[in-house]
Amino acid sequence: MSEKGILVVVSGFSGAGKGTLMKELLGRYPQTYALSVSATTRRPREGEEDGREYFFLSKDEFEKMIAKGELIEYAKYVENYYGTPRGYVQRKLDEGKDVILEIEIQGARNVKKMFPDSLLLFVTPPSASELKSRLVGRGTETMDVIESRMERACEEAEGMEEYDYLIVNDDLEACVEEMHSIIRGEHRRSSRNREFMKEIKEGLEEMKRR
Amino acid sequence: MSEKGILVVVSGFSGAGKGTLMKELLGRYPQTYALSVSATTRRPREGEEDGREYFFLSKDEFEKMIAKGELIEYAKYVENYYGTPRGYVQRKLDEGKDVILEIEIQGARNVKKMFPDSLLLFVTPPSASELKSRLVGRGTETMDVIESRMERACEEAEGMEEYDYLIVNDDLEACVEEMHSIIRGEHRRSSRNREFMKEIKEGLEEMKRR
């Protein structure tokens, strides 16, 4: 069976625990997963290392990558570019690793266009009421804070239907294992195993001819 | 989240261990799964019990069920009818159980038409060479036996691409767990959780209006 890596896009609500979830997943299964490293034109902060937190590039280098189509997706926030270099992702996929990419909906759509086989996961709290209480907090937040969180959550919820799976983060432990088993299961999707099926059928044809 | 049962159709190569696999799955997770019980017009054999191995019906009763559309799929082999009663399956799905249905490709297609949300699994040995050696046996089979197995395998391989997942039966233990986690994972498919997503979005809208 083919064990080619799958490109896994992870989006979801802020505060749903995406960061912790992925750190835990990578920590537990370092042979299975690789985290995509983004490129950026912003300056490195103290303690950040080139190729670990980000690939730090000049504006000129970044724009050359755009021009050459070497980025799977990119965006500009506050005068700085952020993007996903295709080379790194492709190398890890070829090594058979599932590559995890944490991005937002617009980036996810671009990835899906370039890599139609990519798997889109959306991390969410277990219920609407749980989401609400996370947005509202403990009653100590200003209306401004709550409104800005809500606006963000609405943006994040947009396009939720375009994701393949919902990852319900209630209990971290259970959620990491569920995410892992969903990705493992996807490797068995028949659409990802056309080659295997072809071999089986050709094997049968060959026997017939003898 | 919705925990409505999923109708799981299992097909695959003869000798790939479907029977053992399903017995093991049901035995390990009796609260999660229910095995669909077929109806038939053949006479019960010694030790068989109505409603356990089969629902034993008269030809007249069976044909009435056909006429009323009470069978999800049916076929006639050697003067006897065999089919899947819709009532039993629907009842178990409503109880939240995943209902397992072991049938062949033609039946699988009919089920998919009636239950578009059903999940189609195809059980296969791990490789074409493994399949071959199972068909050929230990070199003690007559050519007739081998040829009839091959013919059957060719029929079974037909339509393999229409299944959602391949269940690779190499090691029984691993295979049972893999099948279980594929089915569990399917419950998280966003296409099966439209209601949950609607609730989340409505929850956000409602907060906005306050």
XYZ file of C-alpha atoms in Angstrom:
420
model
C 0.000 0.000 0.000
C 1.047 3.508 -0.680
C 2.363 5.339 2.339
C 2.849 8.688 0.660
C 2.487 11.545 3.111
C -0.715 13.536 3.372
C -0.742 17.327 3.547
C -2.936 18.138 6.542
C -4.342 21.648 6.851
C -5.489 22.623 10.345
C -7.737 25.615 10.991
C -10.256 26.336 13.702
C -11.504 28.695 16.339
C -9.005 30.753 18.324
C -8.752 29.330 21.786
C -9.866 25.888 20.620
C -6.378 24.660 21.455
C -4.898 24.122 17.970
C -1.380 24.977 19.110
C -1.275 22.596 22.078
C -2.976 19.905 20.050
C -0.391 19.994 17.285
C 2.554 20.224 19.636
C 1.252 17.127 21.406
C 0.638 15.267 18.141
C 4.136 16.024 16.828
C 5.693 15.134 20.176
C 3.967 11.774 20.310
C 4.495 10.735 16.711
C 7.684 12.434 15.509
C 8.247 9.746 12.864
C 4.790 10.233 11.381
C 4.352 13.987 11.224
C 6.292 17.080 10.210
C 5.179 20.611 10.916
C 5.379 22.945 7.955
C 7.700 25.888 8.607
C 6.422 29.194 7.227
C 8.484 31.875 5.558
C 8.161 35.486 6.672
C 9.676 38.896 6.028
C 9.228 40.065 9.605
C 12.386 40.257 11.729
C 13.216 37.327 14.014
C 12.338 37.890 17.658
C 14.693 36.954 20.435
C 15.145 33.183 20.673
C 13.682 32.508 17.218
C 15.812 30.477 14.870
C 15.841 30.530 11.080
C 14.255 27.295 9.794
C 12.665 26.443 13.137
C 10.020 29.085 13.949
C 10.191 30.581 10.449
C 12.367 30.874 7.415
C 13.339 34.542 7.694
C 13.551 36.200 4.294
C 14.028 39.679 2.872
C 11.101 41.267 1.077
C 13.004 40.804 -2.152
C 13.625 37.080 -1.566
C 9.986 36.587 -0.617
C 8.696 38.313 -3.730
C 10.998 36.202 -5.888
C 9.475 33.075 -4.334
C 6.003 34.393 -5.133
C 7.041 35.073 -8.722
C 8.501 31.583 -9.148
C 5.405 29.914 -7.660
C 7.465 28.522 -4.801
C 4.830 29.297 -2.186
C 1.761 27.156 -1.667
C -0.073 30.104 -0.155
C 0.894 33.484 1.247
C -0.646 36.584 2.755
C 0.454 40.036 3.861
C -0.297 41.254 7.386
C 0.803 44.705 8.579
C 3.491 45.194 5.915
C 4.943 41.710 6.394
C 4.590 38.660 4.209
C 3.849 35.195 5.583
C 3.722 32.101 3.416
C 4.259 28.361 3.045
C 7.290 27.318 0.971
C 6.409 24.467 -1.344
C 9.881 22.860 -1.329
C 9.951 21.993 2.357
C 6.413 20.582 2.307
C 7.078 18.527 -0.810
C 10.324 17.112 0.603
C 8.609 15.948 3.797
C 5.674 14.443 1.868
C 8.129 12.537 -0.321
C 9.784 11.178 2.834
C 6.375 9.718 3.672
C 5.569 12.157 6.469
C 2.175 13.725 6.966
C 2.820 17.450 6.898
C 0.764 19.641 9.220
C 0.017 23.163 8.144
C -1.772 25.587 10.460
C -3.437 28.306 8.407
C -6.722 30.154 8.034
C -9.591 29.570 5.633
C -8.312 31.611 2.692
C -4.935 29.872 2.816
C -6.668 26.506 3.236
C -8.621 27.114 0.032
C -5.426 27.926 -1.869
C -3.708 24.799 -0.551
C -6.676 22.660 -1.585
C -6.442 24.082 -5.102
C -2.719 23.289 -5.408
C -2.886 19.976 -3.492
C -6.327 18.495 -4.141
C -5.388 15.483 -1.995
C -4.774 17.598 1.079
C -6.871 16.879 4.149
C -8.668 19.802 5.805
C -9.313 19.629 9.542
C -11.268 22.151 11.579
C -10.703 22.339 15.343
C -13.733 23.339 17.375
C -14.973 23.333 20.982
C -17.546 20.606 21.640
C -20.633 22.847 21.444
C -21.963 26.270 20.586
C -22.448 27.041 24.281
C -18.847 26.072 25.038
C -17.674 28.350 22.220
C -19.808 31.168 23.614
C -18.428 30.836 27.119
C -14.881 30.869 25.752
C -15.638 34.083 23.877
C -17.320 35.786 26.804
C -14.704 34.669 29.312
C -15.274 34.966 33.053
C -17.312 38.147 32.958
C -14.200 40.232 33.523
C -13.661 41.193 29.868
C -14.599 44.562 28.381
C -17.279 44.656 25.688
C -14.547 45.656 23.232
C -12.549 42.500 23.869
C -15.631 40.290 23.580
C -16.748 41.984 20.388
C -13.367 41.625 18.754
C -13.238 37.915 19.721
C -16.721 37.429 18.325
C -15.850 39.093 15.074
C -12.843 36.841 14.768
C -14.890 33.728 15.593
C -17.419 34.667 12.897
C -14.617 34.976 10.363
C -13.186 31.646 11.488
C -16.568 29.899 11.272
C -16.972 31.036 7.687
C -16.120 28.158 5.369
C -16.241 25.518 8.142
C -18.265 23.312 5.764
C -15.374 23.161 3.327
C -13.270 21.176 5.792
C -13.198 17.380 5.643
C -13.420 16.692 9.359
C -14.278 18.431 12.597
C -11.797 17.874 15.392
C -13.697 18.329 18.618
C -11.367 19.484 21.344
C -13.020 18.649 24.605
C -10.337 16.590 26.290
C -6.800 17.126 24.930
C -5.688 13.524 25.413
C -8.676 12.076 23.567
C -8.512 14.758 20.911
C -4.855 14.098 19.999
C -5.602 10.404 19.543
C -8.734 11.134 17.548
C -6.875 13.477 15.228
C -4.135 10.878 14.806
C -6.582 8.118 14.001
C -8.512 10.265 11.538
C -5.293 10.991 9.642
C -4.171 7.338 9.774
C -7.598 6.290 8.531
C -7.362 8.679 5.590
C -4.345 6.738 4.344
C -6.789 3.870 3.703
C -9.195 5.954 1.611
C -9.601 4.165 -1.673
C -9.078 7.441 -3.561
C -5.550 7.493 -2.107
C -4.844 3.899 -3.123
C -5.583 3.745 -6.841
C -2.149 2.252 -7.469
C -2.724 -0.576 -5.013
C -6.067 -1.437 -6.614
C -4.501 -1.388 -10.049
C -1.843 -3.849 -8.886
C -4.449 -6.202 -7.457
C -6.447 -6.152 -10.682
C -3.369 -6.592 -12.852
C -2.242 -9.457 -10.636
C -5.560 -11.199 -11.263
C -5.399 -10.562 -15.023
C -1.886 -11.954 -15.149
C -2.943 -15.155 -13.393
C -5.782 -15.567 -15.861
C -3.446 -15.405 -18.855
C -1.319 -18.305 -17.606
C -22.303 16.486 18.057
C -24.540 14.113 16.254
C -23.974 10.493 17.118
C -26.439 9.046 14.650
C -25.450 5.566 13.576
C -23.657 4.936 10.296
C -24.667 2.143 7.939
C -21.423 0.312 7.166
C -21.308 -1.963 4.136
C -18.509 -4.522 4.143
C -17.438 -6.380 1.014
C -14.140 -7.874 -0.030
C -12.236 -10.852 -1.315
C -13.265 -14.313 -0.176
C -10.723 -15.598 2.272
C -9.694 -12.071 3.254
C -11.171 -12.783 6.676
C -14.325 -10.623 6.604
C -16.256 -13.004 8.836
C -13.642 -13.245 11.603
C -13.006 -9.532 11.387
C -16.625 -8.608 11.934
C -17.170 -11.160 14.674
C -14.178 -9.696 16.497
C -15.354 -6.104 15.971
C -18.857 -6.858 17.277
C -17.455 -8.824 20.203
C -15.151 -6.011 21.258
C -17.583 -3.143 20.835
C -21.075 -4.529 21.380
C -22.406 -1.107 22.412
C -21.150 0.521 19.226
C -22.104 -1.899 16.487
C -25.026 -4.028 15.407
C -24.873 -6.667 12.711
C -27.664 -6.488 10.190
C -29.736 -9.673 10.136
C -30.771 -10.775 6.645
C -34.104 -12.218 5.658
C -34.247 -15.413 3.601
C -36.754 -17.872 2.196
C -34.448 -20.851 2.627
C -35.282 -23.251 5.431
C -33.465 -22.885 8.754
C -30.631 -25.333 9.281
C -30.161 -27.140 12.549
C -29.160 -24.745 15.331
C -30.202 -21.647 13.394
C -32.590 -19.324 15.145
C -35.128 -16.929 13.624
C -33.902 -13.350 14.098
C -30.331 -14.415 14.909
C -28.791 -16.034 11.819
C -31.664 -14.926 9.582
C -35.248 -13.835 9.616
C -36.864 -16.912 8.054
C -39.747 -15.996 5.784
C -42.061 -17.683 3.340
C -41.728 -16.817 -0.332
C -45.018 -14.978 -0.077
C -43.929 -12.891 2.914
C -40.643 -12.061 1.215
C -42.337 -10.934 -1.991
C -44.703 -8.749 0.003
C -41.681 -7.059 1.584
C -40.212 -6.463 -1.864
C -43.500 -4.968 -3.063
C -43.724 -2.647 -0.064
C -40.128 -1.488 -0.447
C -39.212 -2.928 2.926
C -35.917 -4.373 1.750
C -32.814 -2.267 1.277
C -31.446 -4.784 -1.186
C -32.215 -8.364 -2.125
C -31.109 -11.076 -4.515
C -32.179 -14.558 -5.524
C -29.719 -17.458 -5.381
C -30.739 -20.984 -6.357
C -34.485 -20.442 -5.925
C -34.102 -18.699 -2.581
C -34.380 -15.040 -1.760
C -31.906 -13.232 0.489
C -32.314 -9.602 1.502
C -31.794 -6.868 4.062
C -34.916 -5.692 5.900
C -34.980 -1.932 6.194
C -36.879 -1.842 9.520
C -34.220 -3.599 11.580
C -31.394 -1.519 10.117
C -33.288 1.734 10.620
C -34.149 0.859 14.224
C -30.519 0.170 15.094
C -29.318 3.341 13.346
C -31.879 5.354 15.314
C -30.517 3.817 18.527
C -27.174 5.338 17.528
C -25.524 2.068 16.555
C -23.330 1.647 13.524
C -24.944 -1.154 11.559
C -22.659 -3.567 9.727
C -23.932 -5.163 6.561
C -21.892 -7.817 4.765
C -22.925 -7.941 1.109
C -21.467 -8.009 -2.377
C -20.913 -5.210 -4.863
C -24.357 -5.183 -6.461
C -26.057 -5.038 -3.084
C -23.569 -2.393 -1.936
C -24.535 -0.202 -4.879
C -28.223 -0.526 -4.039
C -27.600 0.334 -0.398
C -25.594 3.408 -1.402
C -28.504 4.566 -3.550
C -31.028 4.214 -0.714
C -28.656 5.387 2.040
C -26.263 7.876 0.442
C -24.584 8.368 3.830
C -23.606 4.733 4.119
C -19.924 3.918 4.413
C -18.482 1.331 2.030
C -15.503 -0.735 3.199
C -13.573 -3.236 1.114
C -11.535 -5.944 2.862
C -8.410 -7.032 1.023
C -5.182 -8.949 1.641
C -2.146 -6.651 1.938
C -0.830 -7.187 -1.590
C -1.512 -8.677 -4.997
C 1.034 -11.443 -4.343
C -0.653 -12.305 -1.049
C -4.009 -12.480 -2.823
C -2.475 -14.735 -5.471
C -1.015 -17.136 -2.961
C -4.364 -17.360 -1.187
C -6.065 -18.207 -4.467
C -3.483 -20.792 -5.507
C -3.271 -22.384 -2.068
C -0.507 -24.802 -1.133
C -0.157 -26.405 -4.518
C -2.554 -29.183 -3.558
C -5.616 -27.702 -5.280
C -6.955 -28.862 -8.626
C -6.932 -26.415 -11.530
C -10.723 -26.373 -11.338
C -10.723 -25.124 -7.768
C -8.123 -22.459 -8.526
C -9.972 -21.284 -11.598
C -13.274 -20.986 -9.798
C -11.613 -19.003 -6.970
C -9.987 -16.743 -9.524
C -13.217 -16.094 -11.292
C -14.819 -15.216 -7.997
C -11.923 -12.909 -7.056
C -12.252 -11.104 -10.386
C -15.948 -10.544 -9.737
C -15.183 -9.329 -6.228
C -12.463 -6.936 -7.451
C -14.899 -5.322 -9.843
C -16.140 -2.061 -8.394
C -13.430 -1.919 -5.687
C -12.948 1.767 -6.561
C -16.504 2.544 -5.530
C -15.725 1.759 -1.890
C -14.725 4.517 0.504
C -11.911 2.704 2.284
C -9.717 -0.333 1.887
C -9.418 -2.473 5.005
C -6.116 -4.282 4.740
C -6.250 -7.543 6.617
C -2.708 -8.529 7.360
C -2.822 -8.944 11.113
C -6.326 -9.520 12.567
C -5.682 -7.604 15.789
C -4.402 -4.499 13.995
C -7.090 -4.770 11.344
C -9.999 -4.806 13.811
C -8.672 -1.679 15.489
C -8.062 0.014 12.161
C -11.580 -0.719 10.979
C -12.958 0.568 14.269
C -10.973 3.787 14.097
C -11.918 4.410 10.468
C -15.606 4.120 11.385
C -15.179 6.305 14.496
C -13.339 8.875 12.411
C -16.162 8.971 9.880
C -18.468 10.237 12.616
C -16.345 13.411 12.568
C -16.722 14.005 8.818
C -18.061 17.477 8.390
C -20.650 16.204 5.904
C -22.137 14.168 8.782
C -22.209 17.156 11.129
C -24.114 19.865 9.256
C -26.449 20.278 12.229
C -23.568 20.899 14.632
C -22.068 23.535 12.328
C -25.442 25.229 11.973
C -25.757 25.418 15.757
C -22.306 26.966 16.099
C -23.091 29.593 13.477
C -26.512 30.349 14.912
C -24.955 30.641 18.356
C -22.569 33.281 17.036
C -25.357 35.173 15.252
C -27.441 35.184 18.396
C -24.584 36.671 20.435
C -24.160 39.392 17.852
C -27.781 40.472 18.108
C -27.507 41.112 21.852
